[in-house]
Short mmCIF file of N, CA and C in Angstrom, two decimals:
data_model
loop_
_atom_site.label_atom_id
_atom_site.label_comp_id
_atom_site.label_asym_id
_atom_site.label_seq_id
_atom_site.Cartn_x
_atom_site.Cartn_y
_atom_site.Cartn_z
N SER A 22 21.01 -3.18 -16.15
CA SER A 22 19.91 -2.66 -15.36
C SER A 22 18.62 -2.76 -16.16
N ALA A 23 17.57 -3.10 -15.48
CA ALA A 23 16.26 -3.27 -16.12
C ALA A 23 15.66 -1.91 -16.44
N GLN A 24 15.04 -1.83 -17.61
CA GLN A 24 14.40 -0.57 -18.01
C GLN A 24 13.10 -0.41 -17.23
N GLU A 25 12.93 0.75 -16.58
CA GLU A 25 11.72 0.99 -15.81
C GLU A 25 10.61 1.42 -16.74
N ARG A 26 9.40 1.03 -16.38
CA ARG A 26 8.25 1.34 -17.20
C ARG A 26 7.49 2.50 -16.59
N HIS A 27 7.13 3.47 -17.42
CA HIS A 27 6.42 4.65 -16.95
C HIS A 27 4.95 4.56 -17.35
N THR A 28 4.07 4.76 -16.38
CA THR A 28 2.63 4.76 -16.65
C THR A 28 2.21 6.15 -17.07
N PRO A 29 1.54 6.28 -18.22
CA PRO A 29 1.07 7.61 -18.65
C PRO A 29 0.10 8.20 -17.63
N PHE A 30 0.16 9.53 -17.48
CA PHE A 30 -0.65 10.22 -16.49
C PHE A 30 -2.14 9.98 -16.71
N LEU A 31 -2.59 10.05 -17.95
CA LEU A 31 -4.01 9.84 -18.25
C LEU A 31 -4.45 8.43 -17.88
N ALA A 32 -3.59 7.45 -18.10
CA ALA A 32 -3.92 6.07 -17.73
C ALA A 32 -4.04 5.94 -16.21
N SER A 33 -3.18 6.64 -15.48
CA SER A 33 -3.25 6.62 -14.02
C SER A 33 -4.54 7.27 -13.52
N LEU A 34 -4.92 8.38 -14.15
CA LEU A 34 -6.17 9.04 -13.77
C LEU A 34 -7.36 8.12 -14.01
N LEU A 35 -7.39 7.50 -15.17
CA LEU A 35 -8.49 6.60 -15.50
C LEU A 35 -8.55 5.40 -14.56
N ALA A 36 -7.40 4.81 -14.27
CA ALA A 36 -7.34 3.67 -13.36
C ALA A 36 -7.80 4.06 -11.96
N GLY A 37 -7.38 5.23 -11.51
CA GLY A 37 -7.79 5.70 -10.19
C GLY A 37 -9.29 5.96 -10.12
N GLY A 38 -9.84 6.60 -11.14
CA GLY A 38 -11.28 6.85 -11.16
C GLY A 38 -12.08 5.57 -11.15
N LEU A 39 -11.67 4.60 -11.96
CA LEU A 39 -12.37 3.31 -11.99
C LEU A 39 -12.22 2.57 -10.67
N ALA A 40 -11.08 2.68 -10.04
CA ALA A 40 -10.88 2.05 -8.74
C ALA A 40 -11.81 2.66 -7.69
N GLY A 41 -11.94 3.98 -7.70
CA GLY A 41 -12.82 4.65 -6.76
C GLY A 41 -14.27 4.24 -6.94
N ILE A 42 -14.70 4.14 -8.19
CA ILE A 42 -16.08 3.71 -8.48
C ILE A 42 -16.28 2.26 -8.06
N SER A 43 -15.30 1.41 -8.34
CA SER A 43 -15.40 -0.01 -7.97
C SER A 43 -15.53 -0.19 -6.46
N VAL A 44 -14.76 0.56 -5.72
CA VAL A 44 -14.83 0.48 -4.26
C VAL A 44 -16.22 0.89 -3.78
N ASP A 45 -16.74 1.99 -4.33
CA ASP A 45 -18.07 2.45 -3.92
C ASP A 45 -19.15 1.44 -4.26
N LEU A 46 -19.11 0.89 -5.46
CA LEU A 46 -20.13 -0.09 -5.85
C LEU A 46 -20.08 -1.35 -5.00
N THR A 47 -18.90 -1.67 -4.51
CA THR A 47 -18.74 -2.87 -3.69
C THR A 47 -19.10 -2.62 -2.23
N LEU A 48 -18.59 -1.55 -1.66
CA LEU A 48 -18.72 -1.34 -0.22
C LEU A 48 -19.92 -0.49 0.20
N PHE A 49 -20.48 0.30 -0.70
CA PHE A 49 -21.58 1.18 -0.34
C PHE A 49 -22.78 0.42 0.26
N PRO A 50 -23.25 -0.66 -0.40
CA PRO A 50 -24.39 -1.37 0.19
C PRO A 50 -24.07 -2.01 1.54
N ILE A 51 -22.84 -2.47 1.72
CA ILE A 51 -22.45 -3.06 3.00
C ILE A 51 -22.48 -2.00 4.09
N ASP A 52 -21.95 -0.83 3.78
CA ASP A 52 -21.95 0.27 4.75
C ASP A 52 -23.37 0.73 5.06
N THR A 53 -24.23 0.75 4.03
CA THR A 53 -25.63 1.14 4.24
C THR A 53 -26.31 0.17 5.20
N LEU A 54 -26.11 -1.13 4.99
CA LEU A 54 -26.72 -2.13 5.87
C LEU A 54 -26.18 -2.03 7.29
N LYS A 55 -24.88 -1.77 7.42
CA LYS A 55 -24.28 -1.62 8.75
C LYS A 55 -24.89 -0.41 9.47
N THR A 56 -25.02 0.69 8.76
CA THR A 56 -25.59 1.89 9.36
C THR A 56 -27.03 1.66 9.78
N ARG A 57 -27.79 0.99 8.94
CA ARG A 57 -29.19 0.70 9.28
C ARG A 57 -29.30 -0.24 10.46
N SER A 58 -28.36 -1.17 10.58
CA SER A 58 -28.40 -2.10 11.72
C SER A 58 -28.11 -1.39 13.04
N GLN A 59 -27.46 -0.24 12.98
CA GLN A 59 -27.14 0.52 14.18
C GLN A 59 -28.18 1.58 14.51
N SER A 60 -29.23 1.64 13.72
CA SER A 60 -30.26 2.66 13.92
C SER A 60 -31.01 2.42 15.23
N PRO A 61 -31.28 3.46 15.99
CA PRO A 61 -32.05 3.30 17.23
C PRO A 61 -33.51 2.91 16.97
N HIS A 62 -33.97 3.12 15.74
CA HIS A 62 -35.35 2.77 15.38
C HIS A 62 -35.47 1.32 14.92
N GLY A 63 -34.36 0.65 14.75
CA GLY A 63 -34.36 -0.73 14.30
C GLY A 63 -34.02 -0.84 12.82
N PHE A 64 -33.55 -1.99 12.44
CA PHE A 64 -33.08 -2.23 11.08
C PHE A 64 -34.20 -2.06 10.05
N LEU A 65 -35.33 -2.68 10.28
CA LEU A 65 -36.42 -2.62 9.30
C LEU A 65 -37.01 -1.22 9.19
N ALA A 66 -37.16 -0.52 10.30
CA ALA A 66 -37.69 0.84 10.27
C ALA A 66 -36.74 1.80 9.56
N ALA A 67 -35.44 1.51 9.60
CA ALA A 67 -34.45 2.35 8.94
C ALA A 67 -34.34 2.05 7.45
N GLY A 68 -35.07 1.06 6.97
CA GLY A 68 -35.05 0.75 5.54
C GLY A 68 -34.78 -0.69 5.21
N GLY A 69 -34.24 -1.44 6.16
CA GLY A 69 -33.97 -2.86 5.92
C GLY A 69 -33.06 -3.07 4.73
N PHE A 70 -33.46 -4.01 3.87
CA PHE A 70 -32.66 -4.35 2.69
C PHE A 70 -33.09 -3.57 1.46
N ARG A 71 -34.03 -2.65 1.61
CA ARG A 71 -34.52 -1.89 0.46
C ARG A 71 -33.56 -0.77 0.07
N GLN A 72 -33.41 -0.56 -1.19
CA GLN A 72 -32.65 0.55 -1.78
C GLN A 72 -31.27 0.74 -1.15
N VAL A 73 -30.50 -0.33 -1.12
CA VAL A 73 -29.17 -0.26 -0.50
C VAL A 73 -28.18 0.56 -1.34
N TYR A 74 -28.49 0.79 -2.62
CA TYR A 74 -27.62 1.61 -3.46
C TYR A 74 -28.08 3.06 -3.55
N ARG A 75 -29.11 3.43 -2.78
CA ARG A 75 -29.60 4.80 -2.83
C ARG A 75 -28.51 5.75 -2.31
N GLY A 76 -28.10 6.68 -3.16
CA GLY A 76 -27.05 7.64 -2.80
C GLY A 76 -25.67 7.26 -3.30
N VAL A 77 -25.55 6.11 -3.97
CA VAL A 77 -24.23 5.68 -4.42
C VAL A 77 -23.66 6.62 -5.49
N ARG A 78 -24.52 7.24 -6.29
CA ARG A 78 -24.02 8.16 -7.32
C ARG A 78 -23.28 9.35 -6.70
N ALA A 79 -23.83 9.88 -5.64
CA ALA A 79 -23.18 11.01 -4.97
C ALA A 79 -21.83 10.58 -4.37
N ALA A 80 -21.80 9.41 -3.78
CA ALA A 80 -20.55 8.91 -3.20
C ALA A 80 -19.50 8.67 -4.28
N ALA A 81 -19.92 8.09 -5.41
CA ALA A 81 -19.00 7.83 -6.51
C ALA A 81 -18.52 9.14 -7.14
N ALA A 82 -19.41 10.12 -7.22
CA ALA A 82 -19.02 11.42 -7.79
C ALA A 82 -17.95 12.09 -6.95
N GLY A 83 -17.90 11.78 -5.67
CA GLY A 83 -16.86 12.34 -4.81
C GLY A 83 -15.60 11.51 -4.78
N SER A 84 -15.74 10.21 -4.79
CA SER A 84 -14.55 9.36 -4.64
C SER A 84 -13.80 9.14 -5.95
N ALA A 85 -14.48 9.14 -7.08
CA ALA A 85 -13.80 8.92 -8.36
C ALA A 85 -12.75 9.99 -8.64
N PRO A 86 -13.08 11.28 -8.53
CA PRO A 86 -12.04 12.29 -8.79
C PRO A 86 -10.90 12.25 -7.77
N SER A 87 -11.21 12.01 -6.51
CA SER A 87 -10.14 11.99 -5.51
C SER A 87 -9.23 10.77 -5.70
N ALA A 88 -9.81 9.62 -6.04
CA ALA A 88 -8.98 8.44 -6.30
C ALA A 88 -8.16 8.63 -7.57
N ALA A 89 -8.75 9.27 -8.59
CA ALA A 89 -8.00 9.55 -9.82
C ALA A 89 -6.82 10.46 -9.54
N LEU A 90 -7.04 11.49 -8.77
CA LEU A 90 -5.95 12.41 -8.43
C LEU A 90 -4.87 11.72 -7.60
N PHE A 91 -5.29 10.87 -6.68
CA PHE A 91 -4.32 10.13 -5.87
C PHE A 91 -3.45 9.24 -6.76
N PHE A 92 -4.09 8.44 -7.64
CA PHE A 92 -3.34 7.55 -8.52
C PHE A 92 -2.41 8.34 -9.44
N GLY A 93 -2.92 9.42 -10.01
CA GLY A 93 -2.10 10.23 -10.91
C GLY A 93 -0.90 10.82 -10.21
N THR A 94 -1.10 11.34 -9.02
CA THR A 94 -0.01 11.92 -8.24
C THR A 94 1.00 10.85 -7.83
N TYR A 95 0.49 9.72 -7.38
CA TYR A 95 1.37 8.63 -6.94
C TYR A 95 2.27 8.15 -8.09
N GLU A 96 1.65 7.89 -9.24
CA GLU A 96 2.43 7.37 -10.38
C GLU A 96 3.41 8.41 -10.91
N THR A 97 3.05 9.68 -10.82
CA THR A 97 3.95 10.74 -11.29
C THR A 97 5.14 10.89 -10.35
N MET A 98 4.89 10.80 -9.05
CA MET A 98 5.95 11.02 -8.06
C MET A 98 6.80 9.78 -7.77
N LYS A 99 6.32 8.62 -8.14
CA LYS A 99 7.03 7.39 -7.84
C LYS A 99 8.48 7.39 -8.36
N PRO A 100 8.73 7.81 -9.59
CA PRO A 100 10.15 7.83 -10.04
C PRO A 100 10.99 8.88 -9.31
N VAL A 101 10.36 9.93 -8.86
CA VAL A 101 11.09 11.01 -8.17
C VAL A 101 11.52 10.55 -6.79
N ILE A 102 10.62 9.83 -6.10
CA ILE A 102 10.87 9.41 -4.73
C ILE A 102 11.79 8.20 -4.67
N ALA A 103 11.62 7.29 -5.61
CA ALA A 103 12.39 6.02 -5.57
C ALA A 103 13.84 6.20 -5.91
#
């Protein structure tokens, strides 16, 4: 039987936090542009292409801890469930 490899909890937390930040840095500007394109005032009046990363810090501050907790919990419970 193959020896299973266990991921340390701290490594899972770090990986989850970095994943959450990566997702925000990638998708936040796309979501901002989509929201502005749906504005009843028009795309340019809603901000156009200016400051598409405005507010990304707040989004990352929320998603990094939740993604870290998700990864940590998942990796911890994986041997129990499998």
